[in-house]
PDB file of N, CA, C and O in Angstrom:
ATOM      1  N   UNK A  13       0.827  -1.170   0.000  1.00 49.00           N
ATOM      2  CA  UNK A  13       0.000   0.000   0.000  1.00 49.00           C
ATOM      3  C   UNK A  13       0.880   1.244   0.000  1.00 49.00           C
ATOM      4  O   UNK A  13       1.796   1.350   0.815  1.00 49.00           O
ATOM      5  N   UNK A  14       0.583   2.303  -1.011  1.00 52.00           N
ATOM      6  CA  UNK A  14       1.073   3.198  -0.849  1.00 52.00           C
ATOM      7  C   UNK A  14       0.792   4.518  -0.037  1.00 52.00           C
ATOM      8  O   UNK A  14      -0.260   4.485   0.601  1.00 52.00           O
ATOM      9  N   UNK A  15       1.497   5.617   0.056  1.00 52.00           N
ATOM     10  CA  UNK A  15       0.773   6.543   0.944  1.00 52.00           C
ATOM     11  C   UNK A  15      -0.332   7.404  -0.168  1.00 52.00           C
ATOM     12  O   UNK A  15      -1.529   7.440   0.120  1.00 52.00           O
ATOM     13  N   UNK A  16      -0.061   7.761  -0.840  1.00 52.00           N
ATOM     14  CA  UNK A  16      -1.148   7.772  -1.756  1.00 52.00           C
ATOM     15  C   UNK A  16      -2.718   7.218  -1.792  1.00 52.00           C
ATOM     16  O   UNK A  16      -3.841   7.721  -1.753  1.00 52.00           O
ATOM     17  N   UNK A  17      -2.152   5.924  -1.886  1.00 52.00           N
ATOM     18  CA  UNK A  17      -3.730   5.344  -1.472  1.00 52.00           C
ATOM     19  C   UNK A  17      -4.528   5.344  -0.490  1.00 52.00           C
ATOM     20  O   UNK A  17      -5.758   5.314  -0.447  1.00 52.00           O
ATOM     21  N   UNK A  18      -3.645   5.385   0.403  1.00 54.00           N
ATOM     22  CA  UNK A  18      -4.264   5.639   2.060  1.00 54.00           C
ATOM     23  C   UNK A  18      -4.647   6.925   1.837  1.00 54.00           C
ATOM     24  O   UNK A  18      -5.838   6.962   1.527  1.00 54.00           O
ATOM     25  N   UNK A  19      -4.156   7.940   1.865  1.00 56.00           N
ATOM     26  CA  UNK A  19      -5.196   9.226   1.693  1.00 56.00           C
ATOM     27  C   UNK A  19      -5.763  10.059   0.563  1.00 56.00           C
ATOM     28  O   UNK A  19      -5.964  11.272   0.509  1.00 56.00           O
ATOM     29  N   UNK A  20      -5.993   8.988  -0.431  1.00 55.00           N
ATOM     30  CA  UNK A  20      -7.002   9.060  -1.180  1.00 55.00           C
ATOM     31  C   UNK A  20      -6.313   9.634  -2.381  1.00 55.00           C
ATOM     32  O   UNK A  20      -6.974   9.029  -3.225  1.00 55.00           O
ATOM     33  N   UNK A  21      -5.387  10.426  -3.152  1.00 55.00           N
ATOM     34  CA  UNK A  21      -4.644  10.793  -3.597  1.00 55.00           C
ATOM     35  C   UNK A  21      -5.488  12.166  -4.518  1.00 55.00           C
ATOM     36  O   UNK A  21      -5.324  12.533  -5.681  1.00 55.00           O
ATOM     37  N   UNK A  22      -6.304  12.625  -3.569  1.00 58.00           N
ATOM     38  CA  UNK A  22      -6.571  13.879  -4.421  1.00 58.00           C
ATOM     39  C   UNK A  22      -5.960  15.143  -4.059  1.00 58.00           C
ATOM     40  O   UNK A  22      -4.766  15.234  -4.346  1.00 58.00           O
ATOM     41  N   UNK A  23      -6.544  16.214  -3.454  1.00 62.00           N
ATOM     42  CA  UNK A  23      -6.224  17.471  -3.105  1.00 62.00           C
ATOM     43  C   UNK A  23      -5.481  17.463  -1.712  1.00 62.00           C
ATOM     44  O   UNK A  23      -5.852  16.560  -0.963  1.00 62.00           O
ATOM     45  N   UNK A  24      -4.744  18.094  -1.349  1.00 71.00           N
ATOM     46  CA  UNK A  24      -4.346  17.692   0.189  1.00 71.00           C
ATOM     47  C   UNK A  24      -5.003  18.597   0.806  1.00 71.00           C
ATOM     48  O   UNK A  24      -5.299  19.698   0.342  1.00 71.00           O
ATOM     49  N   UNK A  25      -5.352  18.044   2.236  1.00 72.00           N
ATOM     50  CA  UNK A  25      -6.318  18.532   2.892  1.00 72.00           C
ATOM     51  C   UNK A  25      -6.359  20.366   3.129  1.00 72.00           C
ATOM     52  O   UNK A  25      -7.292  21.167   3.183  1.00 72.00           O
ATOM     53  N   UNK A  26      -4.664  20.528   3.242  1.00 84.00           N
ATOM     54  CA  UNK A  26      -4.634  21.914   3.791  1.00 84.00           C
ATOM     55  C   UNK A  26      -4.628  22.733   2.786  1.00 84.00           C
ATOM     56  O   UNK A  26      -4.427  23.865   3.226  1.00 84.00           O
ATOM     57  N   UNK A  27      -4.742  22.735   1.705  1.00 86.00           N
ATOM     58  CA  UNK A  27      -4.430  23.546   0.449  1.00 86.00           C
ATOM     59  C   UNK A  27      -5.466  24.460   0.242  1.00 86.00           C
ATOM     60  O   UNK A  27      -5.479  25.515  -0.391  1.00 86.00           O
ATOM     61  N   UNK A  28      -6.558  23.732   1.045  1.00 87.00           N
ATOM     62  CA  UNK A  28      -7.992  24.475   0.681  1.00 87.00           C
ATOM     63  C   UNK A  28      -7.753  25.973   1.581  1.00 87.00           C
ATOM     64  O   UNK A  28      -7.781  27.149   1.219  1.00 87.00           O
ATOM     65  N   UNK A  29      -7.499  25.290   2.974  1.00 90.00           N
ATOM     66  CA  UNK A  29      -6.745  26.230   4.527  1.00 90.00           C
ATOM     67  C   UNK A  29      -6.167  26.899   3.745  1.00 90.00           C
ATOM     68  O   UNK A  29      -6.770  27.934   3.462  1.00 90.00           O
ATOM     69  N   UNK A  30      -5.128  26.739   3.203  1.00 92.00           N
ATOM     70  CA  UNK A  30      -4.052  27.759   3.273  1.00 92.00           C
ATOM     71  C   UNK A  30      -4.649  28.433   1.602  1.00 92.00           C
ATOM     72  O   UNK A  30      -4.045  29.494   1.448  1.00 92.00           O
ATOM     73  N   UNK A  31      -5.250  28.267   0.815  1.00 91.00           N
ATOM     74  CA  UNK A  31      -5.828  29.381  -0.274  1.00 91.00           C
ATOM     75  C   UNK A  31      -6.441  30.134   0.681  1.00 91.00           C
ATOM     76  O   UNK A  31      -6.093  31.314   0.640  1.00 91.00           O
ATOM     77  N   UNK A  32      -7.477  29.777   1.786  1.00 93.00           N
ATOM     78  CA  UNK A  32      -8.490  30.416   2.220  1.00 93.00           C
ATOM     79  C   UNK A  32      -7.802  31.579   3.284  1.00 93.00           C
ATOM     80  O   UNK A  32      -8.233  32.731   3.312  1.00 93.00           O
ATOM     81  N   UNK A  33      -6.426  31.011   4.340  1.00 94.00           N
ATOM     82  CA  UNK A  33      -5.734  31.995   5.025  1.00 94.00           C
ATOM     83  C   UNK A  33      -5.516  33.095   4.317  1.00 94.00           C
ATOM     84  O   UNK A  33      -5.727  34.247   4.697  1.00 94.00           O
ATOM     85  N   UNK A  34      -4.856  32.556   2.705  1.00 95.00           N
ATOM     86  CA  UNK A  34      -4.396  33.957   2.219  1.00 95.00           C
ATOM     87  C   UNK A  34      -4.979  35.015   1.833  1.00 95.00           C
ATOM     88  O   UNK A  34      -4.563  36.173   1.883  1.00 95.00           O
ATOM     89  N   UNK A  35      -6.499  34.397   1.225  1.00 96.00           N
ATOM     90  CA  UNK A  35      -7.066  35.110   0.711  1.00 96.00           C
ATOM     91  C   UNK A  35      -7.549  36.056   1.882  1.00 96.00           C
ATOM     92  O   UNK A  35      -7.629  37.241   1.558  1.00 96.00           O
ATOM     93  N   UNK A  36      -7.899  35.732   3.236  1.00 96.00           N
ATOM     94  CA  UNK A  36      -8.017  36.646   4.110  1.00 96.00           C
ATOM     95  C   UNK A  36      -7.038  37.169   4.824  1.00 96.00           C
ATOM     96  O   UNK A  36      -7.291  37.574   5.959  1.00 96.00           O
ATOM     97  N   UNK A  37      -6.202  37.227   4.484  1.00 96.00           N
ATOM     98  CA  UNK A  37      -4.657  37.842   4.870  1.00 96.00           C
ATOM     99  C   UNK A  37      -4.630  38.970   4.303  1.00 96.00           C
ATOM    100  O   UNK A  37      -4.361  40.035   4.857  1.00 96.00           O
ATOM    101  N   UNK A  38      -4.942  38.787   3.020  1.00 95.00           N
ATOM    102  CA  UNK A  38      -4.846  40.051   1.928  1.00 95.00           C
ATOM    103  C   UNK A  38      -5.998  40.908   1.919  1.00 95.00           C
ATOM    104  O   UNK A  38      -5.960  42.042   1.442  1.00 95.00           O
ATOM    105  N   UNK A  39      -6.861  40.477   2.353  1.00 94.00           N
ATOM    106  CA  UNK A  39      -8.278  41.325   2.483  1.00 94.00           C
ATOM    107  C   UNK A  39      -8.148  41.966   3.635  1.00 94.00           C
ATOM    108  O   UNK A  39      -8.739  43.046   3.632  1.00 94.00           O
ATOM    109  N   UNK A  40      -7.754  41.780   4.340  1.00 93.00           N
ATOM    110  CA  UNK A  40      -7.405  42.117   5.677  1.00 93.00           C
ATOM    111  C   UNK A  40      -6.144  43.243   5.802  1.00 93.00           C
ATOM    112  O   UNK A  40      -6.273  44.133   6.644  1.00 93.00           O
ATOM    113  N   UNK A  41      -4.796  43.198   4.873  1.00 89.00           N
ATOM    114  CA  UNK A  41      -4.333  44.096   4.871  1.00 89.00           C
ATOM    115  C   UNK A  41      -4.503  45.159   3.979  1.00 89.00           C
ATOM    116  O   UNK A  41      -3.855  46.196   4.121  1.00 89.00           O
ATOM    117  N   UNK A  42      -5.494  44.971   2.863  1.00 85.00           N
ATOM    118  CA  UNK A  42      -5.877  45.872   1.904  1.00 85.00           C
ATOM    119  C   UNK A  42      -7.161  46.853   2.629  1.00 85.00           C
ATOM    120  O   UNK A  42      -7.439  47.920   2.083  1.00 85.00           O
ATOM    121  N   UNK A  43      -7.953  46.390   3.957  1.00 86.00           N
ATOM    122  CA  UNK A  43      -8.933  47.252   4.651  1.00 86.00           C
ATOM    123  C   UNK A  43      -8.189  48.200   5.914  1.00 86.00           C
ATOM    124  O   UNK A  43      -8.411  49.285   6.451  1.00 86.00           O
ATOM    125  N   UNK A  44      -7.345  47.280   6.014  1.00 83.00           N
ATOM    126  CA  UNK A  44      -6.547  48.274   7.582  1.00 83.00           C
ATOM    127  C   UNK A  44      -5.860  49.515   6.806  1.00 83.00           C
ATOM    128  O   UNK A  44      -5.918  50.633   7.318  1.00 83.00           O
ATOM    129  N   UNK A  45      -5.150  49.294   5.455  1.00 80.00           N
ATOM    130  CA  UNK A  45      -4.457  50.084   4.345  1.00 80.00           C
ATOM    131  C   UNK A  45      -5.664  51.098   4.017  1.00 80.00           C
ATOM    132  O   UNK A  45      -5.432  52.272   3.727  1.00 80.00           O
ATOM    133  N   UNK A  46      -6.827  50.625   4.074  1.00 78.00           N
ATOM    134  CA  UNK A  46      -8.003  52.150   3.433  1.00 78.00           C
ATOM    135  C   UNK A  46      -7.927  52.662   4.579  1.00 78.00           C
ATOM    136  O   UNK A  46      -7.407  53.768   4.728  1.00 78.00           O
ATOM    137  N   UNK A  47      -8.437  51.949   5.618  1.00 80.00           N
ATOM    138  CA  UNK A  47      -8.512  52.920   6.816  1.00 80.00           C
ATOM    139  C   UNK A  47      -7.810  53.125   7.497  1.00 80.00           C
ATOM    140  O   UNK A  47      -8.252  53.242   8.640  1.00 80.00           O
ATOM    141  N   UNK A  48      -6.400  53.296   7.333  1.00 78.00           N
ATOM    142  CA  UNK A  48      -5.026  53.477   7.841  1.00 78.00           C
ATOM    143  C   UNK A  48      -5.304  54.830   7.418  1.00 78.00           C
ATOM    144  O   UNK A  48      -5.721  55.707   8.175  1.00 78.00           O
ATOM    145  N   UNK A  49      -4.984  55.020   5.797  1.00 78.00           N
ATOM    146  CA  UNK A  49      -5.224  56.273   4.935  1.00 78.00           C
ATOM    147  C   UNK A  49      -6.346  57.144   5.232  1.00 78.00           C
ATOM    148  O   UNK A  49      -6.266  58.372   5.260  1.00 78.00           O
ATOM    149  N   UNK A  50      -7.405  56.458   5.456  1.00 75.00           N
ATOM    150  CA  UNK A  50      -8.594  57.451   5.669  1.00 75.00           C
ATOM    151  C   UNK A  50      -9.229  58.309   7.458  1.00 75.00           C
ATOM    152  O   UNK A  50     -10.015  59.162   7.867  1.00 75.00           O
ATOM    153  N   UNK A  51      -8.127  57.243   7.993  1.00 76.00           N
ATOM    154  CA  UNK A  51      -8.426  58.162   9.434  1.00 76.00           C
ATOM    155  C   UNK A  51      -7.026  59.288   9.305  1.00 76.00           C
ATOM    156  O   UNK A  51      -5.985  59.170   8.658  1.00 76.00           O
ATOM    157  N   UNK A  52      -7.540  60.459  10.267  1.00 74.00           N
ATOM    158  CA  UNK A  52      -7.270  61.331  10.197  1.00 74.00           C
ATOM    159  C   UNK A  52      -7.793  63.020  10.726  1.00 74.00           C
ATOM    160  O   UNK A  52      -8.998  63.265  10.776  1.00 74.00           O
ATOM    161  N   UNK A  53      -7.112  63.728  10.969  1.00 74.00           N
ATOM    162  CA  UNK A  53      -7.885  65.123  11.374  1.00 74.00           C
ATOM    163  C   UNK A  53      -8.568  65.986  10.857  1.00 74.00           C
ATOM    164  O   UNK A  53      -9.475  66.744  11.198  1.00 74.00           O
ATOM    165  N   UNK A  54      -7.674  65.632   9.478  1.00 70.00           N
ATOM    166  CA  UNK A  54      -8.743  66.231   8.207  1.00 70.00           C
ATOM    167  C   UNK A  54      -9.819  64.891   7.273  1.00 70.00           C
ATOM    168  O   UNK A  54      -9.152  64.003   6.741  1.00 70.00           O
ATOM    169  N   UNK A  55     -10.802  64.831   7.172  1.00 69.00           N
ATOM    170  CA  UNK A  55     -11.482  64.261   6.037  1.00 69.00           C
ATOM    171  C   UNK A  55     -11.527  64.381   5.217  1.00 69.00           C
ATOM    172  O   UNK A  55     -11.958  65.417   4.711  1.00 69.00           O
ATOM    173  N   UNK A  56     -10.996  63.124   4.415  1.00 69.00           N
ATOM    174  CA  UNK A  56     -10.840  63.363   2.586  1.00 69.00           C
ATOM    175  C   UNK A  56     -11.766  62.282   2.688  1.00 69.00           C
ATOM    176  O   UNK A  56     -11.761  61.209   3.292  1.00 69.00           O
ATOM    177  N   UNK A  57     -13.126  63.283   1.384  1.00 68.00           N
ATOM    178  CA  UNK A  57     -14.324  62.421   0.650  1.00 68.00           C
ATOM    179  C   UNK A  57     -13.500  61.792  -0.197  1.00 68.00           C
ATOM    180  O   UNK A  57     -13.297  60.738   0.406  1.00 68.00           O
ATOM    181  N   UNK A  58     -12.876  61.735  -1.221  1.00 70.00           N
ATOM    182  CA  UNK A  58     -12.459  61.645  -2.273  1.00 70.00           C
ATOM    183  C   UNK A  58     -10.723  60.157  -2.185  1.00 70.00           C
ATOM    184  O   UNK A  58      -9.717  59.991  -2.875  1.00 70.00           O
ATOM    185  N   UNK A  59     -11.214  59.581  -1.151  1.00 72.00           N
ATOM    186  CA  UNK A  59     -10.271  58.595  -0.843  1.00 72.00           C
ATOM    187  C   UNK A  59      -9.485  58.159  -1.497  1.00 72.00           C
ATOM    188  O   UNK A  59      -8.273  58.345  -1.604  1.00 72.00           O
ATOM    189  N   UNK A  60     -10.892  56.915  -2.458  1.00 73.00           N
ATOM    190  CA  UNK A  60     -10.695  56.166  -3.353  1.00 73.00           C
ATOM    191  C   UNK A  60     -10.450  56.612  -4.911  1.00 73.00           C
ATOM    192  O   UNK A  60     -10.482  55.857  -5.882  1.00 73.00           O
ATOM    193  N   UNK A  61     -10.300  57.449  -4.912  1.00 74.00           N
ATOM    194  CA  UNK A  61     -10.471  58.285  -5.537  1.00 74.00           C
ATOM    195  C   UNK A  61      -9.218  58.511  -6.105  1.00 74.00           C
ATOM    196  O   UNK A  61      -9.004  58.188  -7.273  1.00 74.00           O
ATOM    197  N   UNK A  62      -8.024  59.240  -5.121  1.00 76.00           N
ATOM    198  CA  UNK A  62      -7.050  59.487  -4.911  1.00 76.00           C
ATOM    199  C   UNK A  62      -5.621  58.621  -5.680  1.00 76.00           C
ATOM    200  O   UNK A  62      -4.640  58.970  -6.336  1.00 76.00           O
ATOM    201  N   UNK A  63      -6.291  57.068  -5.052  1.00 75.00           N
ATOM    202  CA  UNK A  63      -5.137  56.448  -5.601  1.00 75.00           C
ATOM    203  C   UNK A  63      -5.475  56.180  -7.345  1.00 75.00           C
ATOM    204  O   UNK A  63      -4.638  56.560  -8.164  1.00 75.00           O
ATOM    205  N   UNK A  64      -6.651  55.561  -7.765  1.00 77.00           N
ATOM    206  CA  UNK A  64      -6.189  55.346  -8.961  1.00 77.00           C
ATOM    207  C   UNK A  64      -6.228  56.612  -9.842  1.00 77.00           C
ATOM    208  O   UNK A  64      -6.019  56.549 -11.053  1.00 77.00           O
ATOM    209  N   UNK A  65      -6.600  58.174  -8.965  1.00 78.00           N
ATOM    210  CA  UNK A  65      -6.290  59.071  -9.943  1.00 78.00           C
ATOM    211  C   UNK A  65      -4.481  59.411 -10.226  1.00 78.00           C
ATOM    212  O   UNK A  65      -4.089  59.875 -11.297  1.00 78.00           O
ATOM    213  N   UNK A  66      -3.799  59.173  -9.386  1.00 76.00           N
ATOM    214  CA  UNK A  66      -2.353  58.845  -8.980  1.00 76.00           C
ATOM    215  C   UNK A  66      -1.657  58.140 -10.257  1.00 76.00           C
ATOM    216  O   UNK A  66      -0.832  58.533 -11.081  1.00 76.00           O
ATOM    217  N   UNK A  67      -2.487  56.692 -10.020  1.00 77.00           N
ATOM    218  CA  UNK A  67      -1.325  55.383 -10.973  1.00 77.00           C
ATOM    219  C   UNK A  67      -2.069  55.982 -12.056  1.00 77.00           C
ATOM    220  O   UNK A  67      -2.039  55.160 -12.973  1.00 77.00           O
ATOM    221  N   UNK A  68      -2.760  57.063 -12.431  1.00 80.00           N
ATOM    222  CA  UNK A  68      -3.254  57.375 -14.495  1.00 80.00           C
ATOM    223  C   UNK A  68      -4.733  56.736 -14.647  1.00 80.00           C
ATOM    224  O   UNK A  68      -5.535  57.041 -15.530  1.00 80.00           O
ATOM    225  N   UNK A  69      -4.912  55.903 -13.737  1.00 83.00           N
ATOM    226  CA  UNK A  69      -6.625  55.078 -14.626  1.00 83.00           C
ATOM    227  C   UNK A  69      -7.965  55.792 -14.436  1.00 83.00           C
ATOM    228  O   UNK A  69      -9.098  55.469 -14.791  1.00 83.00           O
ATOM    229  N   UNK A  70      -7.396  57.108 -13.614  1.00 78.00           N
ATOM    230  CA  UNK A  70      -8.658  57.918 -13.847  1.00 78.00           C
ATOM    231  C   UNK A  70      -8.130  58.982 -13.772  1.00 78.00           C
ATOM    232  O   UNK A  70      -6.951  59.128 -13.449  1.00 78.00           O
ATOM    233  N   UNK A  71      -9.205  60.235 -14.163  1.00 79.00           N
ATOM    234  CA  UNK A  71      -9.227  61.918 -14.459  1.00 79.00           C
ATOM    235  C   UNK A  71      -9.490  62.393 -13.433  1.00 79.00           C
ATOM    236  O   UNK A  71      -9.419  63.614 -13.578  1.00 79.00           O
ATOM    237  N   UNK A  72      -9.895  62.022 -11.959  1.00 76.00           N
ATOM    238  CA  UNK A  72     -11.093  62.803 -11.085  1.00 76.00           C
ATOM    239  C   UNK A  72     -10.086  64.303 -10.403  1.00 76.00           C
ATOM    240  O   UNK A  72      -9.031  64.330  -9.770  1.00 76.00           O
ATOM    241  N   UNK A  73     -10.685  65.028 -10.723  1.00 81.00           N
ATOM    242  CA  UNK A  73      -9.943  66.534 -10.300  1.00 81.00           C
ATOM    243  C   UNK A  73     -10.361  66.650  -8.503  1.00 81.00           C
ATOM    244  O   UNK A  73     -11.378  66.867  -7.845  1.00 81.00           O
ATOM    245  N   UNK A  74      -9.020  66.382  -8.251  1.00 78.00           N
ATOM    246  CA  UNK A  74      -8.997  66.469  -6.485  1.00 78.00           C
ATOM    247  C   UNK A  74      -8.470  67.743  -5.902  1.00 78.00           C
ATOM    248  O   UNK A  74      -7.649  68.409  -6.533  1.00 78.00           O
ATOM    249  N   UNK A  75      -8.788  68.010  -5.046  1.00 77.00           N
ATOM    250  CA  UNK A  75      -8.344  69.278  -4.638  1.00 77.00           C
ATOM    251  C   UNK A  75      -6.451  68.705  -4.578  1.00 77.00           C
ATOM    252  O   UNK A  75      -6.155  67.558  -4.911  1.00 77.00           O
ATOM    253  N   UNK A  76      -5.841  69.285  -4.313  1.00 82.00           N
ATOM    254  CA  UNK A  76      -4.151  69.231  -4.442  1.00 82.00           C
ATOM    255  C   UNK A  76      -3.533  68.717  -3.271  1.00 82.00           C
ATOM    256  O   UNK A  76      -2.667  67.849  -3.154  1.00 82.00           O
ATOM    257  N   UNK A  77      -4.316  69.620  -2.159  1.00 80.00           N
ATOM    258  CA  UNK A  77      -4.009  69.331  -0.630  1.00 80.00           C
ATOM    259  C   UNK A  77      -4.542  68.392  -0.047  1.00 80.00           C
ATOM    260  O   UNK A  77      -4.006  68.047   1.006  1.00 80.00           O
ATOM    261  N   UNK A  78      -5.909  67.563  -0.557  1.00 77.00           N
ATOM    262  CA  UNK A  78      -6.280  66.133  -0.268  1.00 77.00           C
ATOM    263  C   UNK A  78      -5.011  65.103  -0.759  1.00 77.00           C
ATOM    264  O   UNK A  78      -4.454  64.339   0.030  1.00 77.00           O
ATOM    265  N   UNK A  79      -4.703  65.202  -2.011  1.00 79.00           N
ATOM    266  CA  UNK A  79      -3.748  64.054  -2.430  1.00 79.00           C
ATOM    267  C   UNK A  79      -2.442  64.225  -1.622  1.00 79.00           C
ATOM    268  O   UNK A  79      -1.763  63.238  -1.341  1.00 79.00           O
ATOM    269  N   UNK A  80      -2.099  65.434  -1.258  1.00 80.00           N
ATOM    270  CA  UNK A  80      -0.610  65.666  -0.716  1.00 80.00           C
ATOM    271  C   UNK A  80      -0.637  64.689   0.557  1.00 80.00           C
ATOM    272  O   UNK A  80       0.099  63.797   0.979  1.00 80.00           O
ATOM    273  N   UNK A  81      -1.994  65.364   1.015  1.00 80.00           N
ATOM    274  CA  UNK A  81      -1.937  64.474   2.680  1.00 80.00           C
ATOM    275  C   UNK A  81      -1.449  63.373   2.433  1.00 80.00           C
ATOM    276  O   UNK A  81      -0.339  62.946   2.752  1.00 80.00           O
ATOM    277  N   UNK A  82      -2.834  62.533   1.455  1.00 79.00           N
ATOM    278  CA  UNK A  82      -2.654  61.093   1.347  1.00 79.00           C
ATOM    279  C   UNK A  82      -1.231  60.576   0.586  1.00 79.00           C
ATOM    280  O   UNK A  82      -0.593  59.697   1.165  1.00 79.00           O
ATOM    281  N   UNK A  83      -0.795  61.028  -0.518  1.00 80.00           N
ATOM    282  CA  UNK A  83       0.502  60.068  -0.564  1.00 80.00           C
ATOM    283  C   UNK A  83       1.698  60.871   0.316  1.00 80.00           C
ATOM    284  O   UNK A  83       2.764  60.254   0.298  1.00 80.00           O
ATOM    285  N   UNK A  84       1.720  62.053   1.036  1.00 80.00           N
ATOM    286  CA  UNK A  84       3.105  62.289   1.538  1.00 80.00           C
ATOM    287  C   UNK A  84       2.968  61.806   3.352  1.00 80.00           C
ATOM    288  O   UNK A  84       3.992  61.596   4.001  1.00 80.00           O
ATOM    289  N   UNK A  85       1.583  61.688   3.973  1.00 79.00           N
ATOM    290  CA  UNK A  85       1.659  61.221   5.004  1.00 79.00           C
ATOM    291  C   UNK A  85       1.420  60.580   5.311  1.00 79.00           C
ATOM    292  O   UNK A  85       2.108  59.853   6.027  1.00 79.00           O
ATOM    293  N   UNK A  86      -0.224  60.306   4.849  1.00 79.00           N
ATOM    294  CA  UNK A  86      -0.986  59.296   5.349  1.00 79.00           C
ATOM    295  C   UNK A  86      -0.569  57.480   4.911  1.00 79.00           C
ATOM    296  O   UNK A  86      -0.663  56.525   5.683  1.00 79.00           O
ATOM    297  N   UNK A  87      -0.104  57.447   3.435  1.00 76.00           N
ATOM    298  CA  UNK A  87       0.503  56.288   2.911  1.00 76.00           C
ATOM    299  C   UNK A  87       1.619  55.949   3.428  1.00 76.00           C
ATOM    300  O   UNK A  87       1.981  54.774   3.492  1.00 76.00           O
ATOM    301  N   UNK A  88       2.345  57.000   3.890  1.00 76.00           N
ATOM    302  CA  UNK A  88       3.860  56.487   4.692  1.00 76.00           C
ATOM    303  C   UNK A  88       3.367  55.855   5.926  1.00 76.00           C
ATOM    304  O   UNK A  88       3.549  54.638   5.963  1.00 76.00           O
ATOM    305  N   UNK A  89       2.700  56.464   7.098  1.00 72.00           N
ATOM    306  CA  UNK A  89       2.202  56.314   8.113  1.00 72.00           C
ATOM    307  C   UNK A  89       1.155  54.621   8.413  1.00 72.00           C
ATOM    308  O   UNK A  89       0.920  53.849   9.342  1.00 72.00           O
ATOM    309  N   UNK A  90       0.808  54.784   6.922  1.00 67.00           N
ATOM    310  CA  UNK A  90      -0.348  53.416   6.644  1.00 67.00           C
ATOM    311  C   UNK A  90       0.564  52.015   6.715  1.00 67.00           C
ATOM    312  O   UNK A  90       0.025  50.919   6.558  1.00 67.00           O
TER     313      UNK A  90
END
């Protein structure tokens, strides 16, 4: 008998565990990361906004001093 056969030789048990850890690993540091960025003394509406107007994939006209906060403090700090 091989070990194979003894446990059935399909998926191993933990693979499912450990897709499922990661996937909430990463969800988990991608929400503490918004609201890392979004707490603060000043309130920026325009959050989400911010970053993909940044990397180019959108136009949205932000005030200047919302984005400064967010990538010169709040993203370091996050």
């Amino acid at each position: 008998m091989s070990a194979s056969s003894i446990r059935g030789g399909g998926v191993r048990p933990y693979s499912r565990f450990i897709a499922l850890a990661a996937t909430l690993l990463a969800s988990a540091i991608g929400i503490s990361l918004i609201f890392g960025v979004g707490i603060g003394d000043m309130p920026i509406p325009a959050l989400l906004d911010a970053i993909p107007n940044q990397m180019g994939w959108t136009s949205v006209d932000l005030n200047r001093i919302h984005e400064t906060i967010i990538w010169d403090y709040r993203l370091s700090r996050a």
